[in-house]
Tab-separated table of C-alpha atoms in Angstrom:
chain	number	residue	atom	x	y	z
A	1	UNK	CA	0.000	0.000	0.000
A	2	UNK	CA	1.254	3.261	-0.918
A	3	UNK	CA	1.852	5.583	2.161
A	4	UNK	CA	3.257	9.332	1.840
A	5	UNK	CA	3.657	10.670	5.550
A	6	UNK	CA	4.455	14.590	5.969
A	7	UNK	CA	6.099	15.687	8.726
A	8	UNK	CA	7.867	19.227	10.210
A	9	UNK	CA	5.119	21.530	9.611
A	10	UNK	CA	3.816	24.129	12.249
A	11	UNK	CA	4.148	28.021	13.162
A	12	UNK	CA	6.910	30.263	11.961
A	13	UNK	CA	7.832	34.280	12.004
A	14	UNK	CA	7.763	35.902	8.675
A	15	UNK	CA	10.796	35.861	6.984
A	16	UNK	CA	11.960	32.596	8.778
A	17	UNK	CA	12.478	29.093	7.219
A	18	UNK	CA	11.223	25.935	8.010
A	19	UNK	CA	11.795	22.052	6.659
A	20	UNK	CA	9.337	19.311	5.833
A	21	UNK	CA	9.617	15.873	4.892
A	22	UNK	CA	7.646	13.014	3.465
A	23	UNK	CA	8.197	9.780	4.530
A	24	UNK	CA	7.361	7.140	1.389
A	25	UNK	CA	6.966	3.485	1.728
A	26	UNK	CA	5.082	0.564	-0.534
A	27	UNK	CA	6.507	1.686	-3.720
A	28	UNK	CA	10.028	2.264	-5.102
A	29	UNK	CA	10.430	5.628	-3.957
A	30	UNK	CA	13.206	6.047	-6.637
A	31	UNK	CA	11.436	5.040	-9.522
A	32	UNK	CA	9.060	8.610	-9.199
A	33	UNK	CA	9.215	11.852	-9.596
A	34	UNK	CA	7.626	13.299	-6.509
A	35	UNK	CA	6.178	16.633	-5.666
A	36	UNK	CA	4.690	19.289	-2.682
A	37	UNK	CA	1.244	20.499	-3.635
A	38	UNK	CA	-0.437	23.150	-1.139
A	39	UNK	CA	-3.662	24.492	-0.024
A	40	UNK	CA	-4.320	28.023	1.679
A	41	UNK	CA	-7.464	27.696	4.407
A	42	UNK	CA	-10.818	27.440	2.685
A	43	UNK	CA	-8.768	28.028	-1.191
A	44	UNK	CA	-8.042	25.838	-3.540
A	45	UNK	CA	-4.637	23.605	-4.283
A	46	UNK	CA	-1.303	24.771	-5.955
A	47	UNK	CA	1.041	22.730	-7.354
A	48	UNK	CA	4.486	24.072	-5.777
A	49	UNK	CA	7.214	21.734	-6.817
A	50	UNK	CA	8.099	18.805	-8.467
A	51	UNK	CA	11.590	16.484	-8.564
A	52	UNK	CA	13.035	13.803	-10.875
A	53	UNK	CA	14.270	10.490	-9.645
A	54	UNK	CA	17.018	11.074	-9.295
A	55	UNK	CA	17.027	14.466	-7.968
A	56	UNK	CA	19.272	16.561	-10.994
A	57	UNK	CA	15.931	18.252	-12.310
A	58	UNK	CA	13.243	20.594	-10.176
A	59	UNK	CA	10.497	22.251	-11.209
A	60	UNK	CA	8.841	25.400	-8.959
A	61	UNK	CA	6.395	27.817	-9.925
A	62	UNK	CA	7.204	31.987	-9.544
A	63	UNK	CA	5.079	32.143	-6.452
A	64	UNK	CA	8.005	30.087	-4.551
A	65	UNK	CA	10.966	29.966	-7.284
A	66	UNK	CA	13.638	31.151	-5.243
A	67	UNK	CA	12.496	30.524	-1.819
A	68	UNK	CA	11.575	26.814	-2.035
A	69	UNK	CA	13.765	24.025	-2.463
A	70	UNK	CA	12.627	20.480	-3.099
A	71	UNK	CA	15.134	17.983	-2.776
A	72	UNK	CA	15.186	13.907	-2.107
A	73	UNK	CA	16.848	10.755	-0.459
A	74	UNK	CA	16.329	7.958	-2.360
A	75	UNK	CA	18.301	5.861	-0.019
A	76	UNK	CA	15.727	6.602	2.991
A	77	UNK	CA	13.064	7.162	0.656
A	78	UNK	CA	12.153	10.594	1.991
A	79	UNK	CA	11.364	14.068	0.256
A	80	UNK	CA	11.932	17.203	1.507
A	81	UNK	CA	10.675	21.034	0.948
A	82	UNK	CA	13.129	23.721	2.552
A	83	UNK	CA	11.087	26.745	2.860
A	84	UNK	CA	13.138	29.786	3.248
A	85	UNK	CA	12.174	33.595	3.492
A	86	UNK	CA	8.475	32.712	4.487
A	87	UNK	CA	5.635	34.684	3.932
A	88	UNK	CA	2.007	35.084	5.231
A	89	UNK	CA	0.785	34.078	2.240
A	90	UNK	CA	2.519	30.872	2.659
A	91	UNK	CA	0.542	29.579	5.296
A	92	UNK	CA	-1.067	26.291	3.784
A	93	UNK	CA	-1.569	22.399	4.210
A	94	UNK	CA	1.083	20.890	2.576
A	95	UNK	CA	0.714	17.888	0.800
A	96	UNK	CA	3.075	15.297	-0.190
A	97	UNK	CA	2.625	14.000	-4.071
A	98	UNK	CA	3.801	11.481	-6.095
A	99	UNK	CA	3.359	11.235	-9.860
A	100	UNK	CA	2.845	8.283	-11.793
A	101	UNK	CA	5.136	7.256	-14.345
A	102	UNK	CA	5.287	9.929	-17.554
A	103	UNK	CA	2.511	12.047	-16.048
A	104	UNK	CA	2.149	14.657	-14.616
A	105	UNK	CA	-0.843	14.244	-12.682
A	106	UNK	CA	-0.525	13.339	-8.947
A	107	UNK	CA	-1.887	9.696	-8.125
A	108	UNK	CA	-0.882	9.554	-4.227
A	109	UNK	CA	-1.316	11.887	-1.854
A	110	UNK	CA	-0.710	12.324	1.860
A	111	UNK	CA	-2.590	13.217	4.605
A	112	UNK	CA	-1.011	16.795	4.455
A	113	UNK	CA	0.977	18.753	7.199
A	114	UNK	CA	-0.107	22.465	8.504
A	115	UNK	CA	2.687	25.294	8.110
A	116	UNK	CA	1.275	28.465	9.794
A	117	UNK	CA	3.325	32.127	8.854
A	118	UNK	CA	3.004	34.447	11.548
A	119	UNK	CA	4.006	36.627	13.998
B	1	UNK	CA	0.060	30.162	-17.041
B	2	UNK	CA	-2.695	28.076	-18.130
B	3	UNK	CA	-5.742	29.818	-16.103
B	4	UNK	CA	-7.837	26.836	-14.920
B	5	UNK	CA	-11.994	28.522	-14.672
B	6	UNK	CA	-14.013	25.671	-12.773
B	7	UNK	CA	-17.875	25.809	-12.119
B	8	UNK	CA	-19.841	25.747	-10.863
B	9	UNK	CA	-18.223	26.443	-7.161
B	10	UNK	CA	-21.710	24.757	-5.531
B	11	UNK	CA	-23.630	21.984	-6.763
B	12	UNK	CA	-26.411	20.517	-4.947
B	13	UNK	CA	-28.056	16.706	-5.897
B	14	UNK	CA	-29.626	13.796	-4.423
B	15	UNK	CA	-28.209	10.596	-4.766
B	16	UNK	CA	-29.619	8.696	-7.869
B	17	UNK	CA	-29.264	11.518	-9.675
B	18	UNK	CA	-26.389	12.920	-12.641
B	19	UNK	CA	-24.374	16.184	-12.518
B	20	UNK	CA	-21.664	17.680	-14.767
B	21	UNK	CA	-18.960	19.959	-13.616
B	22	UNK	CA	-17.091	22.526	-15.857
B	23	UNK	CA	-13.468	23.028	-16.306
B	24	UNK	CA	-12.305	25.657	-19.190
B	25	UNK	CA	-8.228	26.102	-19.868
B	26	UNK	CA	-7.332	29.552	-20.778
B	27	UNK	CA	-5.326	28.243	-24.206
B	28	UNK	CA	-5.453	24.240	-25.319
B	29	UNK	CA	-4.136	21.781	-22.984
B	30	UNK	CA	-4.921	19.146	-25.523
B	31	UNK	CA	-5.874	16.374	-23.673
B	32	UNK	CA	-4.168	16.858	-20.525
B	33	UNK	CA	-7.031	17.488	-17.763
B	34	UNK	CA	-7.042	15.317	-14.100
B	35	UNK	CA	-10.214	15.233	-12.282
B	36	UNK	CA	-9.478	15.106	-8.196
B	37	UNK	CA	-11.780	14.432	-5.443
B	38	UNK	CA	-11.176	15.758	-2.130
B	39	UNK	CA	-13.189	15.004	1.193
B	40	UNK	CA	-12.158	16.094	4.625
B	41	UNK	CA	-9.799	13.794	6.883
B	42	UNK	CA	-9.009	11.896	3.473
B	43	UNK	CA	-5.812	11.792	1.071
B	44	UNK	CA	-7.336	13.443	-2.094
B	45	UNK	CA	-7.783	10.844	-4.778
B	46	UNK	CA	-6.829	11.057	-8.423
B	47	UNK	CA	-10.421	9.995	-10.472
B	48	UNK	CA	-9.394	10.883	-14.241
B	49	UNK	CA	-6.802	11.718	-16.016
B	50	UNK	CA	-5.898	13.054	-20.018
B	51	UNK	CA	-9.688	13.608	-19.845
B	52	UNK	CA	-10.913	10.541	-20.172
B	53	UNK	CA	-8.689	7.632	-19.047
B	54	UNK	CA	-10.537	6.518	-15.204
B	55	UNK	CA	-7.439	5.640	-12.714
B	56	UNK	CA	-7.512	2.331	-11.365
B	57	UNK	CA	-10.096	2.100	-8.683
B	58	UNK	CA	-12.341	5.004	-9.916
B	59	UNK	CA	-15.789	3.816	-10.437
B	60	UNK	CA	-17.658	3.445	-13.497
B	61	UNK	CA	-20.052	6.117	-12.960
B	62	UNK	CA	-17.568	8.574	-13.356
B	63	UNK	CA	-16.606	9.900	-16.915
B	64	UNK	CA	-14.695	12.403	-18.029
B	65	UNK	CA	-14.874	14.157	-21.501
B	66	UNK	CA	-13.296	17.181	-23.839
B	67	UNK	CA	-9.905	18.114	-25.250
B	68	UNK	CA	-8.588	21.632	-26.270
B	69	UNK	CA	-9.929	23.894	-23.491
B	70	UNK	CA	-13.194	23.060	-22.428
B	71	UNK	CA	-13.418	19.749	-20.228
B	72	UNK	CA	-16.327	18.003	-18.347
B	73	UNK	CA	-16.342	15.722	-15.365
B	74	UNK	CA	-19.915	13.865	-15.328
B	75	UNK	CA	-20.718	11.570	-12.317
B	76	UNK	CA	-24.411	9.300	-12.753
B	77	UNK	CA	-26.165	7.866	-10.022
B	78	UNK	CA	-25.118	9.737	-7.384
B	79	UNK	CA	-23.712	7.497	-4.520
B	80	UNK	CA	-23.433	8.997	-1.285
B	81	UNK	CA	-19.503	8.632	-0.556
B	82	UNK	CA	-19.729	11.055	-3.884
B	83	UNK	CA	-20.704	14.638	-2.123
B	84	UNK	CA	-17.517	16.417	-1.485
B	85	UNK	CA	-14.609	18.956	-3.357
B	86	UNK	CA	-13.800	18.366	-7.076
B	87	UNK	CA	-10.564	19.879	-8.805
B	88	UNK	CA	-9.605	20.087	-11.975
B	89	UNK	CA	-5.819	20.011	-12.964
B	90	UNK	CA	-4.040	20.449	-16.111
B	91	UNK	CA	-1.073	18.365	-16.438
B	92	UNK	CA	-0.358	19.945	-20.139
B	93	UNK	CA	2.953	21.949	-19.181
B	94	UNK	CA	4.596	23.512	-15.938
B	95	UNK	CA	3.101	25.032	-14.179
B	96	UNK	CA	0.561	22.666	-13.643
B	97	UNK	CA	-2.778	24.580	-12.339
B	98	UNK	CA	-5.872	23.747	-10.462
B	99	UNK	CA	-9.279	24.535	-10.782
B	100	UNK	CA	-11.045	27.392	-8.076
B	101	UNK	CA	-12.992	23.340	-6.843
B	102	UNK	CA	-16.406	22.994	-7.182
B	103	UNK	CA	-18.661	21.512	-3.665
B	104	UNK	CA	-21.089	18.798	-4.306
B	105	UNK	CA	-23.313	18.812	-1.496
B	106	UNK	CA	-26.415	16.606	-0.808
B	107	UNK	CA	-30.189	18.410	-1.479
């Protein structure tokens, strides 16, 4: 069974970073190019970045391009968002994503951790 | 960016019966549109994807049709486990953008 476990989220000053992770297991983590997708309180999702396999290519929109860094461990089978110069407007559920193979659609999700930007 | 225009944003039906929901790119996608499903204190789940093509596990009742810009999720016979958030996603070219959601809530 496919499980995608995000962790690290919570409250943080402006300006501040934080770290997340996803936790994979029942797949071959390596095999997939993962991604973070987010969701603002009572808004809809945004796709905010995407990795290869192997970790050489990532993809970000402008909203985060810059600020965001999504990285991966195949050999623990963990992803990772560093989140650097928050802002309000960054406060969001974020959700761990995996796409299937040659798509890019998302066909596992996680449960989704809670990163609050304030002061 | 592709502009994603969903609707409508509420939708109210009884079980048994049919709705459509709307999904209209901003330039062609081809055939690139996902249909999600989203209900609270579950991992969203992937229903459709290049328009038409059901992902393993998705129920018959669901279909999904159009190509270009102008896409249509239709669900028939309304079960109840089917009232919650629907998103639309185009997975054409980065960055990949979601529908505003549309609610399907019970009459």
């Amino acid at each position: 069974e496919v499980q995608l476990v995000e962790s690290g989220g919570g409250l943080v000053q402006p300006g501040r970073s934080l770290k997340l992770s996803c936790a994979a297991s029942g797949f071959t983590f390596s095999n997939y190019y993962m991604a973070w997708v987010r969701q603002a309180p009572k808004k809809g999702l945004e796709w905010v970045a995407t990795i290869s396999t192997s970790g050489s290519r990532t993809y970000y929109p402008d909203s985060v391009k810059g600020r965001f860094t999504i990285s991966r461990d195949n050999a623990k089978s963990s992803l990772y968002l560093q989140m650097n110069s928050l802002k309000s407007e960054d406060t969001a559920t974020y959700y761990c994503a995996r796409h299937p193979h040659s798509s890019y659609v998302f066909d596992y999700w996680g449960q989704g951790v809670m990163v609050t930007v304030s002061s | 960016d592709v502009q994603m225009t969903q609707s409508p944003s509420n939708l109210a039906a009884s079980p048994g019966e049919s709705v459509s929901i709307n999904c209209k790119a901003s330039k062609s996608i081809s055939k690139y549109l996902a249909w999600y499903q989203q209900k609270p204190g579950k991992a969203n789940k992937l229903l459709i994807y290049s328009g038409s093509t059901l992902q393993s596990g998705t129920p018959s009742r669901f279909s999904g049709s159009g190509s270009g810009t102008d896409f249509t999720l239709t669900i028939r016979n309304l079960e109840p486990e089917d009232f919650g958030l629907y998103y639309c996603q185009q997975h054409n070219e980065y960055p990949f953008t979601f529908g505003s959601g549309t609610k399907l809530e019970i009459k």
